[in-house]
Structure formats: structure tokens, C-alpha cells
Amino acid sequence: MVRTRFAPSPTGYLHIGGVRTALFCWLFARRHGGQFILRIDDTDRDRNVEEALRPILEGLRWLGIDWDEGPEVGGPHAPYYQSRRVDRHRTAVERLIEVDAAYRDYATPEEIQAEREAARREGRPFVYSRRWMATTPAEAARFEAQGRRPVVRLKMPREGTLVVEDLVRGTVEFQWAQEQDHVIQRSDGSCLYHLASAVDDHDFQITHVIRAEEHLSNTPRQVFIARALGYPLPRYAHLPLVAEPGSRTKLSKRKLAKYLRNRDFAQLMEHGRRILERLGREVDLETFNPVIVDFYRQVGYLPEALLNYLALLGWSLDDRTEHFTREELVQRFSLEKVNRAPASFDPQKLRAFQVRHMLAVPVQRRVELVLPFLQQAGLVGSPPSAEERLRLTGVVEAAGDRIKVAGDILEFVEFFVPADRLPYDEKAVTKRLRQPPEAKGLVSRFREELATAERFEAEELERCLHGFVEREGIKVGQIIHALRVAITGKTVGLGMFETMAILGRQQCLDRIDRALGLV
RNA sequence: GGCCCCGUCGUCUAGCCAGGUUAGGACACAGGCCUUUCAAGCCUGCAGCACGGGUUCAAAUCCCGUCGGGGUCACCA
């Protein structure tokens, strides 16, 4: 039985690189009919874990990455919080000391630091002298009498080679002598991450440790712990890092200002910012950041589009297939096809996936996706009236691929406000209504055609306009741009005839009247 | 700096293990077509094997080296 785990620490947000790792863990487990476990690495945290965890769980759920064991779902190996497993960890530490794989060390941080400095000055690699290692109870008592408090350190081998068969990177060799006597238990008795991780992975019967490359160099100490404790070793797979746009450096939440200098990234952020503005919401950079998964939920990305894009960040099936549903990913995923080089995050490509997935969403579901945005902006009721819903459906249908993300519906306010509250773009009015000498007359004569048109439907209206154009002896362009500004207040929008049909006769007439009044 | 990992168009990648392809696809970009605006769509184009040696009839692919990039070196996770 394959068992994988994702082990986030409760930081208060779900990082795009983190969720890519979670996705690969999840896909691998699902692909092999195994189980995916969520463990919370909250060692050394005294902040509000529940609160800091919520965005992470929400993000995973939003993407459809479900866990078989972990917070909120429980499981046979509970608890799934490292902070509640300290007894297990301490027992393991005691055992490591018993088998001489670890020792109590009474050095102060300053003394260790001094040794490090000395090594650096002499240009040799730092190897702890183990001067304050207590090998007997008497020695320990003597140190304690000096008021020293011990940490527990790993007694790492000082010769030999460790060979790891990594499922992504192949054979990787480490020299034991390069490893430090890492601290696994603090002087206050609490245990450190590497110890806890190795112990919990074993307790949870994790078969495959799949994580980002930054953990590759941590592998020896975890292998050392597992071996000393007599655990069977999990298989390891180290995934390529998710890198900054156009770079190979690890993507980081804190470097937003730097990324904003990248044109594509800035565009992505700007798009989101515009949607939030129309929603009347403040932009909080702590959570509204394209490095964080929640950004995409807030502006109305499709979870399946993000998932699809993320899957291709370091993995590919072949030389042509790019479009995957969640189910297809589960069927086709394999660690063998995971790439080794870092993959940089490309906002444009993500957007392309979003557009493609959005296009595949049936109109009814698109209406549902878009509705909350209009409601938040106060443009339709909660719940919407039958009339509002009908109009919305018409807009969504006519908008077609113009709605890239659900929040884009807010580009089309003209359909959701009455004539007297329609905003007019001054520049557009000048250019299309005031400046062309014939514009006002044409629009006002066409108004009478609209007033008497038989059926107020797109096709009929198109016929109507073409007839008008012929009789007036003008070109379509001479009337339609002016008409668009008069009716919608701006120069860009949906098809003119669909727009009029959706608004209905009275709205169109009222708007033309109002526009003419402005000229 | 030590150790480890990585290096195919600007980006994501196929090809590498089992040498022979006009080095393929996608996104982006440029131009064109279509057109009532904006999108979309269609067509065309631009663009890559980091470098240097070897092995071989033949190297993106195998070997060695160089250079470049990244990760990691806490009583963080």
C-alpha cells in the first residue's frame, strides 16, 4: 500500500510551490490506489495553529486535493499534529541515545558558535569537537552542576558514504563526514523537525517521501535517524523547485515587489487588483499575492485550471498532451516523468490554461461561478430575481470567452445598472458622439427605428440596423460606434446586437436619450 | 566557501537510459486574415541542444573537463 504525505507547517497561507508538492504527493498516492496523509509540522510553534492552518486546508480542498488521514478527518494514526506527538518523539530520542546514535551535549550556543568561527577562520569544514558531550551520568552531573542544560545531538558517522536511490534524481551520494551533529532535542526538551519528521513518517507508515529539492540535503540525517531506530526506509523523491518567473530561484512569498517588475507577473497582479477594486475590497498583500493559492480563488480562477497548470510544472506526459482533467492526471501521473530542473512559474501560461478550461465550462456553471462576484459588488440581489438570473445568463452567453476568470464579469457593469446610473466614459463620448458631426443625428434617427422594431432580438436588430445604414447611405462604422457608446457608455463590450437584445427596448431608448442629453 | 542538484527556443517541455529526427509541441512575441469594438479563431513567422575536448561512420543523446545557475549548511520547518 502506497502512503504519501504532505507536511505543511501552519504559516497562514498555501504557497504555490507547496501546493505543487502536495499535488504530486496526492497524484502519486491516487495513481497507485494508495493513501494521502496530511500532517501538520507545527513543532516549535506557539501561535494559533488552528487559525494559521485554515487557509491551507481551504486551499487544498478548493483544488480538490483530499486527504485520507489528517486534520478534521482523523485516522488510525492520530494525532496528525507534530506538537501533539512529543511523547513519541522523546521516546525516540531516548532510544537514539541508548543505541549510541545520539548524545547529550552541554555546550552553550556561544561555544558552538566559537568553534564554527574558528573552523571558518582556518578554512576547514566545521566538525564539532564533541567537547561537551556527556558520555557518562557522572559527566552529565558535573556539567549540570555548572548550570548547563543539554541539547541532544545526533552522533553522525565521520566516515563512509550514503547512497540514496532517489525516484526522481537517480543515485545520489553523500559523504557522512560532511554531516553535522545536528540538534534533535532542544535544551527545553522540545524536539526538532528532522527527528519528528523521521519518527512520524515511520509511525504513519509513509512509503514514499515526496518533497521539494530543498530537502535533498536533509536526507542523510533522516536516513541516519531511521536506520538507528531500526525503521524500514521510505523511498525518496525530490521534486524540482518551483522558481521565480524567468529565473531558477525558489519562488518566495516575500519577494512580491521584485516579481512585480516582471511584466507578466505585474499584469497578473493588476488583473486581480482591478477585480478586487470593483468588488470594493481592500487589497491585503498578506493574502492577495499570486504566490499564494488563495489569490486565484479570490479573483475567480477555476481550480481545475490551476491544478492542470501546476501538474505541468515539473511533470509532463509526452510531447503533445497538455490539457488534463483531475481524473486524467490521476490516471497518467508517474514520478518517472518528473523533470529534474527547476520550473519557473509563468503567469501567461497559467492564464492560457485558465482560458481553455473556462471555455469548456457550460454556461449554467459559468453563471454560478460569476454570480457571487456580482452579489459582492452589490449588482444583483442575493438571491437574484428570476429576471436578474435570466439577464445574467444572457450576458454570460454573449460574453463567451471574454470572461477569462469569474471576476471578469465585473467588466460588464453596464448590464446590471439602470440607465440613470450608467457611467459614461467621457473620452468615449467625445470621440464617438460629440466629435463626428453626423453622430448625434444618426443615433437619434436610429432611436426611432428601435422604438418601433418588431421583435427586440439580436438578429432582428441587426437587420434593422443594416436597413438603416442603407437608407442613410452610410457605413456601419459610422453609426455603430456611436451607438455603442450611447448605450453602454464605453467603446468596448459584447456584440452590439446581443447587447441591445439583453438590455431590452426600454433600457436602450432610455440610455440613448440620456447620452444625447450629454452631447 | 564545503557538500548536493541542475543546464534543449524568453517560459513549460518532448527527444537522452537502448547515438542516425528538417530537434517536435505548447505559452509568449511579431506579422497577416476575419471583424461593429474588445476578445476569440485561423494562417505565417521568430527563436533552442551552455562551452570545450574525446569515443564513433554518426553525439542533444555516451565519457571527461570547464562555465553557469540553484539548493543547503540553526537549539527554523
XYZ file of C-alpha atoms (C1' of nucleotides) in Angstrom:
596
model
C 0.000 0.000 0.000
C 1.445 3.324 -1.103
C 1.198 6.047 1.529
C 2.403 9.570 0.883
C 2.172 12.676 2.997
C 2.199 16.413 2.695
C 3.512 18.082 5.816
C 2.961 21.826 5.827
C 3.763 23.971 8.800
C 0.935 26.291 9.775
C 2.105 29.517 8.213
C -1.258 31.042 7.441
C -1.158 30.648 3.694
C -0.787 27.997 0.995
C 2.271 28.612 -1.171
C 2.055 27.848 -4.877
C 5.211 25.729 -4.694
C 3.931 23.936 -1.610
C 0.698 23.038 -3.238
C 2.536 21.713 -6.295
C 4.343 19.337 -3.934
C 1.061 18.394 -2.298
C -0.436 17.751 -5.708
C 2.352 15.385 -6.743
C 2.100 13.506 -3.446
C -1.634 13.243 -3.871
C -1.445 12.216 -7.525
C 1.105 9.529 -6.778
C -1.000 8.082 -3.970
C -4.203 8.173 -6.005
C -2.483 6.737 -9.066
C -1.439 3.696 -7.062
C -4.638 3.301 -5.151
C -2.793 4.380 -2.033
C -3.437 6.878 0.703
C -2.570 10.517 1.086
C -1.930 11.796 4.583
C -1.848 15.351 5.793
C 0.423 16.024 8.730
C 0.925 19.348 10.397
C 4.525 20.189 11.190
C 3.880 22.605 13.997
C 6.922 21.756 16.098
C 8.148 24.893 17.810
C 5.042 26.902 17.111
C 3.110 28.634 19.795
C 0.992 30.750 17.541
C -2.642 29.971 16.870
C -2.276 26.778 14.889
C -5.932 26.382 14.011
C -6.148 29.822 12.522
C -2.873 29.546 10.639
C -3.938 26.185 9.296
C -7.338 27.135 7.943
C -6.156 28.807 4.708
C -4.012 25.771 3.962
C -6.828 23.286 4.380
C -9.198 25.538 2.447
C -6.740 25.846 -0.401
C -6.259 22.113 -0.662
C -9.992 21.487 -0.571
C -10.633 24.162 -3.164
C -8.266 22.369 -5.512
C -9.856 19.034 -4.766
C -6.785 17.578 -3.099
C -8.400 15.453 -0.438
C -6.638 13.598 2.343
C -7.423 10.193 3.796
C -5.947 10.930 7.185
C -5.139 14.182 8.913
C -6.735 17.243 10.478
C -10.519 17.304 10.516
C -10.803 13.779 9.127
C -8.763 11.923 11.764
C -7.410 8.456 11.111
C -5.892 5.416 12.790
C -2.561 7.141 13.476
C -3.950 10.269 15.125
C -2.949 12.809 16.218
C -1.708 14.316 12.964
C -0.160 17.355 14.606
C 3.514 17.030 15.444
C 3.086 19.200 18.504
C 0.804 16.552 19.984
C 3.259 13.744 19.352
C 6.072 14.941 21.580
C 5.945 11.821 23.727
C 6.672 9.687 20.699
C 9.495 11.999 19.711
C 11.054 11.997 23.172
C 10.913 8.239 23.373
C 12.717 8.103 20.045
C 15.379 10.495 21.312
C 15.971 8.314 24.380
C 16.269 5.287 22.175
C 18.799 7.032 19.918
C 20.912 7.812 22.968
C 20.671 4.195 24.118
C 21.951 2.858 20.822
C 24.726 5.478 20.769
C 23.328 7.271 17.738
C 22.826 10.461 19.738
C 24.293 12.119 22.798
C 23.589 14.814 25.338
C 25.644 17.870 24.611
C 26.240 20.564 27.179
C 27.894 23.163 25.006
C 26.339 26.621 25.014
C 25.306 28.162 21.715
C 28.202 30.594 22.132
C 30.717 27.783 22.466
C 29.425 26.096 19.339
C 29.498 29.377 17.533
C 33.110 29.901 18.574
C 34.097 26.525 17.142
C 32.324 27.355 13.926
C 34.145 30.661 13.675
C 37.478 29.011 14.309
C 36.851 26.474 11.571
C 35.871 29.198 9.183
C 38.965 31.245 10.009
C 41.221 28.280 9.375
C 39.360 27.492 6.187
C 38.446 23.968 7.186
C 34.955 22.445 7.338
C 33.367 22.679 10.747
C 33.308 19.454 12.720
C 32.122 19.697 16.283
C 34.792 18.670 18.793
C 32.172 16.941 20.983
C 33.926 18.572 23.905
C 30.749 18.902 25.889
C 29.387 15.503 25.018
C 28.384 13.682 28.187
C 29.233 10.014 27.885
C 28.562 9.036 31.490
C 25.968 10.043 34.066
C 28.776 11.404 36.236
C 29.950 13.665 33.467
C 26.420 14.832 32.856
C 26.003 15.609 36.553
C 29.205 17.635 36.539
C 28.039 19.729 33.593
C 24.646 20.199 35.152
C 26.326 21.409 38.304
C 27.831 24.198 36.207
C 24.296 25.234 35.376
C 24.407 23.870 31.846
C 21.374 22.415 30.155
C 21.853 19.790 27.467
C 20.599 19.523 23.945
C 20.607 16.151 22.240
C 22.707 15.811 19.126
C 22.932 13.145 16.506
C 26.225 11.272 16.661
C 26.800 11.280 12.955
C 29.280 8.862 11.361
C 32.556 10.503 10.381
C 33.381 8.248 7.509
C 31.692 6.278 4.792
C 29.182 7.006 2.063
C 25.421 7.043 1.920
C 23.830 6.117 -1.382
C 20.227 7.155 -1.902
C 18.219 5.936 -4.870
C 16.012 8.916 -5.458
C 12.938 8.236 -7.577
C 13.380 11.482 -9.467
C 17.104 12.158 -9.403
C 18.521 8.663 -9.523
C 21.569 7.728 -7.484
C 22.719 10.436 -5.110
C 25.793 10.005 -2.926
C 26.611 11.743 0.327
C 29.745 11.601 2.462
C 28.832 11.033 6.097
C 31.779 13.138 7.154
C 30.043 16.139 5.653
C 27.136 15.826 8.047
C 26.922 17.782 11.257
C 25.905 16.550 14.676
C 22.502 18.131 14.274
C 20.474 19.006 17.323
C 17.340 16.875 17.585
C 16.143 17.996 21.005
C 16.399 21.461 22.465
C 17.528 22.262 25.976
C 13.891 22.866 26.903
C 13.100 19.281 25.921
C 11.214 20.015 22.731
C 12.160 18.112 19.611
C 13.258 19.403 16.250
C 11.813 18.916 12.841
C 14.128 16.255 11.418
C 13.672 13.952 14.347
C 9.924 14.466 14.440
C 9.646 14.035 10.724
C 11.527 10.751 10.604
C 9.593 9.361 13.557
C 6.194 10.456 12.256
C 6.886 9.213 8.749
C 7.567 5.837 10.288
C 4.579 5.924 12.625
C 2.304 6.865 9.753
C 3.833 4.118 7.624
C 4.776 6.518 4.881
C 6.179 4.547 1.956
C 7.192 7.430 -0.306
C 8.600 10.706 0.914
C 7.897 13.111 -1.937
C 9.065 16.653 -1.303
C 10.827 19.596 -2.905
C 14.502 19.581 -3.769
C 15.384 21.903 -0.929
C 15.069 18.841 1.310
C 17.523 16.708 -0.639
C 20.444 17.626 1.582
C 18.369 16.826 4.672
C 18.005 13.242 3.588
C 21.173 11.820 5.182
C 20.265 12.857 8.705
C 16.766 11.474 8.347
C 18.102 8.230 6.948
C 20.540 8.098 9.828
C 17.739 8.516 12.359
C 15.527 5.950 10.674
C 18.324 3.395 10.444
C 19.379 3.865 14.049
C 15.810 3.363 15.162
C 15.528 0.226 13.059
C 12.869 1.652 10.776
C 12.435 0.411 7.234
C 13.430 3.236 4.897
C 10.838 5.027 2.772
C 11.578 5.692 -0.872
C 12.570 9.285 -1.572
C 11.590 11.518 -4.467
C 12.826 15.098 -4.624
C 10.853 17.337 -6.919
C 12.317 20.279 -8.821
C 11.762 23.661 -7.229
C 9.054 25.991 -8.457
C 11.099 29.038 -9.440
C 10.505 32.732 -9.946
C 9.246 33.908 -13.320
C 12.145 33.883 -15.733
C 14.616 32.650 -13.125
C 15.695 29.462 -11.375
C 15.489 30.841 -7.869
C 12.934 29.438 -5.469
C 9.616 31.266 -5.616
C 9.036 33.181 -2.413
C 6.058 34.986 -0.985
C 8.219 37.742 0.377
C 9.698 38.854 -2.934
C 6.476 40.180 -4.393
C 7.953 43.624 -5.012
C 10.699 42.089 -7.111
C 8.307 39.936 -9.145
C 6.153 42.938 -9.900
C 8.985 44.212 -12.040
C 8.306 41.265 -14.320
C 5.778 42.355 -16.932
C 3.710 39.173 -16.955
C 3.615 38.936 -13.203
C 2.634 42.582 -12.886
C -0.159 42.003 -15.357
C -1.470 39.063 -13.369
C -1.439 41.124 -10.198
C -3.037 44.110 -11.902
C -5.842 41.976 -13.256
C -6.563 40.744 -9.757
C -6.305 44.165 -8.244
C -8.869 45.511 -10.706
C -11.340 42.819 -9.775
C -10.888 43.464 -6.071
C -11.387 47.168 -6.632
C -14.667 46.593 -8.438
C -15.651 44.385 -5.564
C -14.994 47.325 -3.294
C -12.475 45.326 -1.298
C -9.135 46.380 0.116
C -6.045 44.739 -1.304
C -4.261 42.954 1.528
C -0.791 41.985 0.310
C -0.516 39.369 3.073
C -3.006 37.142 1.276
C -3.537 38.817 -2.063
C -0.354 37.665 -3.700
C -0.018 35.465 -6.789
C 2.491 33.300 -4.908
C -0.405 32.278 -2.669
C -3.120 29.929 -3.863
C -5.915 31.986 -2.354
C -5.195 34.803 -4.826
C -6.600 32.660 -7.601
C -9.711 31.745 -5.677
C -10.354 35.388 -4.853
C -10.291 36.565 -8.462
C -12.214 33.606 -9.793
C -9.807 31.163 -11.330
C -11.030 27.634 -11.927
C -9.418 25.196 -9.511
C -9.071 22.622 -12.289
C -7.142 25.139 -14.405
C -4.669 25.899 -11.633
C -4.355 22.194 -10.946
C -3.679 21.459 -14.609
C -1.040 24.166 -14.821
C 0.633 23.093 -11.591
C 0.799 19.499 -12.764
C 2.852 20.581 -15.761
C 5.299 22.450 -13.556
C 7.920 19.745 -13.418
C 5.973 16.933 -14.964
C 4.805 16.079 -18.453
C 3.185 13.095 -20.060
C 4.557 13.350 -23.584
C 5.310 15.866 -26.320
C 1.727 16.928 -27.027
C -0.756 16.370 -24.217
C -1.285 19.387 -22.005
C -4.945 19.521 -21.224
C -5.882 17.238 -18.340
C -8.853 16.819 -16.082
C -8.208 15.868 -12.488
C -9.123 12.282 -13.291
C -6.803 12.144 -16.282
C -3.955 13.413 -14.160
C -4.576 10.673 -11.632
C -4.551 8.075 -14.389
C -1.425 9.297 -16.156
C 0.826 10.643 -13.427
C 4.139 8.999 -12.754
C 7.295 10.009 -10.907
C 9.429 8.705 -13.777
C 8.233 11.577 -15.938
C 9.046 14.215 -13.353
C 11.725 16.623 -14.540
C 14.901 17.410 -12.609
C 15.497 21.055 -13.492
C 13.696 23.844 -11.639
C 10.495 25.006 -13.327
C 9.785 28.697 -13.348
C 6.318 29.940 -12.724
C 4.829 31.520 -15.865
C 1.738 33.700 -15.305
C 0.950 33.808 -19.027
C 0.826 30.088 -19.371
C -1.361 29.761 -16.290
C -3.700 32.277 -17.864
C -3.793 30.270 -21.082
C -4.835 27.179 -19.141
C -7.481 29.180 -17.346
C -8.911 30.440 -20.642
C -9.006 26.939 -22.042
C -10.711 25.443 -19.030
C -13.167 28.311 -18.768
C -14.182 27.778 -22.367
C -15.074 24.203 -21.554
C -17.362 25.186 -18.669
C -21.061 25.029 -19.610
C -22.959 28.316 -19.438
C -25.057 27.311 -16.447
C -21.995 26.590 -14.333
C -20.328 29.763 -15.539
C -23.344 31.678 -14.306
C -22.926 30.094 -10.888
C -19.227 30.939 -10.826
C -19.796 34.533 -11.700
C -22.837 35.182 -9.518
C -21.003 35.616 -6.184
C -18.867 38.374 -7.693
C -21.917 40.353 -8.801
C -23.520 39.830 -5.438
C -20.437 41.008 -3.561
C -20.334 44.077 -5.788
C -23.987 44.694 -4.992
C -25.037 44.454 -8.635
C -27.586 41.666 -8.246
C -29.633 40.509 -5.303
C -28.950 37.572 -3.003
C -30.672 35.536 -4.137
C -31.043 37.013 -7.612
C -34.525 37.557 -9.009
C -35.679 35.423 -11.923
C -35.265 38.435 -14.198
C -31.709 39.072 -12.975
C -30.760 35.467 -13.465
C -32.153 35.469 -16.984
C -30.265 38.620 -17.907
C -27.090 37.259 -16.336
C -27.373 34.093 -18.372
C -27.713 36.194 -21.498
C -24.625 38.220 -20.620
C -22.548 35.154 -19.850
C -23.633 33.554 -23.099
C -22.895 36.635 -25.158
C -19.624 37.303 -23.363
C -18.280 33.917 -24.404
C -14.523 33.785 -23.943
C -14.339 37.382 -22.785
C -14.814 36.143 -19.243
C -11.387 34.694 -18.532
C -11.795 34.450 -14.788
C -15.064 34.627 -12.921
C -14.241 38.104 -11.598
C -14.171 39.412 -15.167
C -17.947 39.600 -15.078
C -17.416 42.936 -13.325
C -16.130 44.347 -16.630
C -19.736 44.305 -17.731
C -21.445 46.508 -15.164
C -23.488 48.162 -17.931
C -25.846 45.207 -17.857
C -26.502 45.469 -14.168
C -27.263 49.133 -13.618
C -30.282 51.195 -14.743
C -29.906 53.897 -17.412
C -29.683 56.736 -14.893
C -26.782 55.137 -13.073
C -24.792 54.073 -16.116
C -21.276 55.511 -16.036
C -20.181 57.208 -19.270
C -16.564 57.248 -20.332
C -16.015 60.931 -21.128
C -13.318 60.317 -23.699
C -15.512 57.808 -25.492
C -18.452 60.203 -25.583
C -16.302 62.917 -27.086
C -14.701 60.692 -29.651
C -17.796 58.863 -30.825
C -20.710 61.210 -30.129
C -19.526 64.785 -29.871
C -16.808 64.926 -32.488
C -18.286 63.190 -35.562
C -20.734 65.850 -36.865
C -23.270 63.279 -38.081
C -23.220 61.084 -34.969
C -25.922 62.750 -32.913
C -28.385 62.894 -35.787
C -27.771 59.306 -36.798
C -28.188 57.969 -33.282
C -31.293 59.957 -32.716
C -32.862 58.799 -36.026
C -31.886 55.200 -35.280
C -33.545 55.578 -31.901
C -36.881 55.845 -33.703
C -36.167 52.617 -35.583
C -35.506 50.900 -32.271
C -38.671 52.306 -30.795
C -40.694 50.597 -33.484
C -38.659 47.469 -34.215
C -40.930 44.465 -34.282
C -39.026 41.952 -32.215
C -36.251 43.172 -29.962
C -33.866 40.290 -30.712
C -30.288 40.264 -31.918
C -30.967 39.041 -35.442
C -33.886 41.361 -35.987
C -31.900 44.301 -34.640
C -29.035 43.543 -36.973
C -31.399 43.547 -39.960
C -32.876 46.746 -38.691
C -29.506 48.465 -38.481
C -28.401 47.324 -41.898
C -31.598 48.628 -43.412
C -30.999 51.934 -41.681
C -27.416 52.121 -42.915
C -28.552 51.510 -46.492
C -31.250 54.145 -46.368
C -28.890 56.695 -44.839
C -26.197 55.822 -47.337
C -23.553 55.451 -44.628
C -21.164 52.762 -43.467
C -21.886 50.552 -40.479
C -18.925 52.011 -38.620
C -20.434 55.491 -38.717
C -23.366 54.556 -36.558
C -22.388 51.519 -34.562
C -19.515 53.039 -32.564
C -21.651 55.990 -31.578
C -24.494 53.678 -30.719
C -22.265 51.528 -28.542
C -21.086 54.495 -26.517
C -24.625 55.814 -26.210
C -25.978 52.517 -24.929
C -23.097 51.093 -22.876
C -21.097 54.184 -22.000
C -17.846 52.769 -23.394
C -16.094 51.764 -26.583
C -15.571 48.092 -25.873
C -18.037 45.395 -24.991
C -20.017 42.465 -26.244
C -21.606 42.164 -29.678
C -23.756 45.264 -30.213
C -26.915 43.417 -31.190
C -26.694 40.917 -28.348
C -26.072 43.819 -26.003
C -29.235 45.604 -27.092
C -31.303 42.436 -27.003
C -30.184 41.674 -23.444
C -30.886 45.210 -22.236
C -34.299 45.314 -23.859
C -36.029 48.097 -25.712
C -36.806 50.438 -22.846
C -33.279 50.430 -21.416
C -31.828 51.098 -24.870
C -34.135 54.020 -25.504
C -33.555 55.496 -22.055
C -29.815 55.265 -22.470
C -29.828 56.853 -25.888
C -31.921 59.690 -24.513
C -29.555 60.198 -21.662
C -26.487 60.058 -23.940
C -27.980 62.531 -26.356
C -28.561 64.813 -23.429
C -24.840 64.710 -22.646
C -23.811 65.841 -26.089
C 33.307 28.701 0.807
C 32.050 22.964 1.685
C 28.517 19.441 0.064
C 24.447 18.202 -3.192
C 21.382 19.041 -7.514
C 20.552 21.037 -12.317
C 21.701 23.037 -17.630
C 17.109 21.711 -25.080
C 13.630 28.238 -28.082
C 12.118 34.140 -23.482
C 8.977 30.237 -20.492
C 6.850 24.974 -19.743
C 8.645 20.831 -22.163
C 9.338 16.020 -25.946
C 13.667 13.662 -27.503
C 18.707 11.397 -23.617
C 18.533 5.428 -20.310
C 18.619 1.489 -25.503
C 23.543 7.510 -30.643
C 21.121 8.363 -37.089
C 14.572 13.452 -36.053
C 14.329 19.062 -41.356
C 15.452 18.944 -32.856
C 8.641 18.209 -32.131
C 4.597 20.599 -29.233
C 2.527 24.500 -26.025
C 2.585 29.583 -23.928
C 4.560 34.295 -25.118
C 6.166 37.546 -29.060
C 5.848 39.625 -34.422
C 3.062 39.912 -38.981
C -1.386 38.715 -41.735
C -6.661 37.140 -42.352
C -11.591 37.715 -40.203
C -14.389 41.802 -37.945
C -19.385 46.710 -35.256
C -15.437 47.431 -30.528
C -12.836 44.039 -27.355
C -11.794 39.108 -27.200
C -11.574 34.538 -29.631
C -10.390 31.844 -34.084
C -7.304 30.736 -38.479
C -2.524 31.240 -41.193
C 2.622 32.559 -41.272
C 6.990 33.852 -38.898
C 10.871 34.471 -34.932
C 13.524 31.554 -31.605
C 16.951 26.417 -28.527
C 20.640 21.448 -27.606
C 25.755 26.424 -22.059
C 31.008 25.740 -23.724
C 35.415 22.682 -24.834
C 37.532 18.098 -25.620
C 37.076 12.951 -26.540
C 34.577 7.959 -28.273
C 32.068 6.907 -33.054
C 30.943 6.423 -39.959
C 27.440 9.417 -36.974
C 26.629 12.937 -30.457
C 21.169 16.960 -27.767
C 21.810 11.684 -26.654
C 27.816 8.066 -24.215
C 32.680 9.704 -21.382
C 35.867 13.692 -19.298
C 36.517 18.693 -18.203
C 35.017 23.881 -17.947
C 31.498 27.502 -17.207
C 26.848 28.948 -15.485
C 22.504 28.572 -12.325
C 20.138 26.741 -7.971
C 19.536 24.288 -3.140
C 21.565 23.528 1.601
C 24.858 24.172 5.557
C 20.132 26.909 13.003
C 18.531 24.892 19.962
C 13.521 27.142 11.662
C 10.267 23.959 9.180
